[in-house]
CSV table of C-alpha atoms in Angstrom, one decimal:
chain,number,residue,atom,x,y,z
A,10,UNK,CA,51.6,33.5,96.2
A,11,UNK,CA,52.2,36.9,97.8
A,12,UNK,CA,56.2,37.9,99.0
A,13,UNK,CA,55.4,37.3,102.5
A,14,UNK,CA,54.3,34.0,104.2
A,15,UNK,CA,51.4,36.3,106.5
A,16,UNK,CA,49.2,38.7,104.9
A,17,UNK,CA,49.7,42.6,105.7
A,18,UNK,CA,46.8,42.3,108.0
A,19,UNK,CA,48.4,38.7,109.4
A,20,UNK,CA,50.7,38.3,112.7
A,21,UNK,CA,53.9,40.2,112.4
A,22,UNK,CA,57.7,39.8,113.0
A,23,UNK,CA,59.0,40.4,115.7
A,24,UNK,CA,58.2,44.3,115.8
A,25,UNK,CA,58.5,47.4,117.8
A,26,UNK,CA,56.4,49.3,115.9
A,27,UNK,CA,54.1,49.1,112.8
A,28,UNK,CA,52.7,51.1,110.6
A,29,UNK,CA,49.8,51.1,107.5
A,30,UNK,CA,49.4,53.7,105.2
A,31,UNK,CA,47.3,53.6,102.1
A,32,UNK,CA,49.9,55.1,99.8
A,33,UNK,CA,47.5,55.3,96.5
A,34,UNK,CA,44.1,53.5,96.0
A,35,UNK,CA,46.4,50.5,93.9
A,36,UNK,CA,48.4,49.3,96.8
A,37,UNK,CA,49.2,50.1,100.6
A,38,UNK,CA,52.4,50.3,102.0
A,39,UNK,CA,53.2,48.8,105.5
A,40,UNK,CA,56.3,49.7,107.4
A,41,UNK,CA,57.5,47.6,110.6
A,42,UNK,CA,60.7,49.0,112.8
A,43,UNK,CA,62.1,45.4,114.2
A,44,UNK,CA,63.0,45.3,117.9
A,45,UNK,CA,67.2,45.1,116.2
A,46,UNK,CA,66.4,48.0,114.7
A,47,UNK,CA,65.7,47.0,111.7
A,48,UNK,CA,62.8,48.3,109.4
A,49,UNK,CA,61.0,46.2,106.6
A,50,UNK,CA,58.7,48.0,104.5
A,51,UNK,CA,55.6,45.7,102.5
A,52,UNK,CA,53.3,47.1,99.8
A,53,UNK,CA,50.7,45.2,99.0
A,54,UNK,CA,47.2,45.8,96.8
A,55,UNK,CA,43.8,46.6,98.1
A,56,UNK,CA,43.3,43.4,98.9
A,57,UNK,CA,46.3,42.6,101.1
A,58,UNK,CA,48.6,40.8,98.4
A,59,UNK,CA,52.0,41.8,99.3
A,60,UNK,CA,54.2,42.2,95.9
A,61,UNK,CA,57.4,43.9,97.1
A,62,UNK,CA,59.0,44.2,100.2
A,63,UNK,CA,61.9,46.4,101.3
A,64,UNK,CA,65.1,46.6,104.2
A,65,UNK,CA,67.2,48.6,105.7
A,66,UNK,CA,69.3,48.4,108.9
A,67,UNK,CA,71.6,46.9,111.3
A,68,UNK,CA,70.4,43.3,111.2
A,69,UNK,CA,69.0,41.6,108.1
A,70,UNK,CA,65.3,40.5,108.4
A,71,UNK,CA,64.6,37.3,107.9
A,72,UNK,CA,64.0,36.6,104.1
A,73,UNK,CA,62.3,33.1,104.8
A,74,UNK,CA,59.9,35.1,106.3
A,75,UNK,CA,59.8,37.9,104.0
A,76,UNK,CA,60.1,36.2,101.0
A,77,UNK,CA,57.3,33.2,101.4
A,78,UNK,CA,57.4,30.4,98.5
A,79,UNK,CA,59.8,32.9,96.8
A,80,UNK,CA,62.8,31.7,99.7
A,81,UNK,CA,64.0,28.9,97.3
A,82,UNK,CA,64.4,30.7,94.4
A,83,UNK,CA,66.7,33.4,96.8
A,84,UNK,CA,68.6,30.5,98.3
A,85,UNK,CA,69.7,28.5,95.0
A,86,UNK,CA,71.0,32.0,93.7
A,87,UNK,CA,72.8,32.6,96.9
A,88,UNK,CA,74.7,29.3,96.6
A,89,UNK,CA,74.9,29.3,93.0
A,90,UNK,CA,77.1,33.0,94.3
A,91,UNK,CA,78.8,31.1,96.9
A,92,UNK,CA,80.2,28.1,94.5
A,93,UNK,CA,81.6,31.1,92.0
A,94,UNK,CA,83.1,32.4,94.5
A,95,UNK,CA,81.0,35.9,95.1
A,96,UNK,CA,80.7,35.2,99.1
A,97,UNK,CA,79.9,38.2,100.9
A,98,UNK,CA,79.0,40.5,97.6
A,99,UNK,CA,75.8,42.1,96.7
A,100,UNK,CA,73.1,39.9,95.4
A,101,UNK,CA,71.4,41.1,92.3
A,102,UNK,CA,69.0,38.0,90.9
A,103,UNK,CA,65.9,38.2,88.6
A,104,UNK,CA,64.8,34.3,89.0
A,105,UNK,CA,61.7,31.8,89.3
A,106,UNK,CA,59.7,35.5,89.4
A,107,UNK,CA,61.7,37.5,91.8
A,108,UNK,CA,63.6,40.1,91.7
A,109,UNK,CA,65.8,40.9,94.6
A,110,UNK,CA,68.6,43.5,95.3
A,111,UNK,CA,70.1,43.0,98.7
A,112,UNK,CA,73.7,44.9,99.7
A,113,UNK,CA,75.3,46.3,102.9
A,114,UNK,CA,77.6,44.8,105.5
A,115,UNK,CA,77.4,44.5,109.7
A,116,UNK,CA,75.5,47.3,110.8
A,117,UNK,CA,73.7,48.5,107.5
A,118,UNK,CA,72.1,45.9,105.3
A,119,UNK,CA,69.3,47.7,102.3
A,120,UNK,CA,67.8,45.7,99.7
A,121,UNK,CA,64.6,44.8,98.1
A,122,UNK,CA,62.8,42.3,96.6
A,123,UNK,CA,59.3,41.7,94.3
A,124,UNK,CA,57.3,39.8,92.1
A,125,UNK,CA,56.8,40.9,88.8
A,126,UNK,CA,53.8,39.3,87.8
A,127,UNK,CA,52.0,40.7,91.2
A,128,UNK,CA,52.8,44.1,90.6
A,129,UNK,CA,49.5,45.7,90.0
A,130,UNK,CA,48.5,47.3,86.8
A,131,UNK,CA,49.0,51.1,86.6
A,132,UNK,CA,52.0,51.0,89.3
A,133,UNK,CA,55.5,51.2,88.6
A,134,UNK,CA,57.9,49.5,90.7
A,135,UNK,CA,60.4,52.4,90.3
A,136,UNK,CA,57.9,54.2,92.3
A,137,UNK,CA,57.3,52.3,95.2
A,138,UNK,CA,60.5,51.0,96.2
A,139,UNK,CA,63.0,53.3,98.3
């Protein structure tokens, strides 16, 4: 299942402006500036399979949306955070295939997330993600 519940090419979030770019012939990259001034950036393949997204600004996006099937596996590590204690910190998980990175407080949030196992061949993540 790709990151995020619509396809690149699929209805968007509530955006002010979007953008595609074909970044290299494996995967496209898709940036969206949110009407809260928030901008999410997707890469995806060729073929519209999203395997990282990206955040930065005032407002978190929402990660139900961004995230797809891969939500539960963020939630159980946020509350798994919560019961130790860690409310409010950074969240650095690698779980259920994710891997997400998500800091920042009121007014600048930044973070990241992908799937491993949809990462194209030939592509390293280190590349693509800000």
């Amino acid at each position: 299942a790709a990151l995020v519940a619509n396809s690149v090419s699929g209805p968007r979030m509530s955006a002010a402006a979007s953008t595609i770019r074909p970044s290299t012939n494996l995967y496209t990259s898709h940036e969206t500036a949110l009407e809260n001034g928030t901008t999410v950036w997707e890469y995806a393949t060729p073929a519209g399979l999203v395997f990282a997204v990206a955040w930065r600004g005032p407002v978190l996006p929402d990660l139900n949306a961004l995230l797809g099937t891969y939500f539960k596996a963020f939630k159980l590590a946020t509350e798994e955070a919560r019961a130790s204690g860690r409310r409010g910190s950074p969240i650095n998980m690698e779980r259920d295939g994710l891997v997400l990175r998500s800091g920042g407080r009121m007014r600048n949030f930044f973070g990241y997330a992908y799937a491993p196992a949809l990462v194209p061949a030939g592509v390293d993540i280190k590349d693509v993600l800000p």
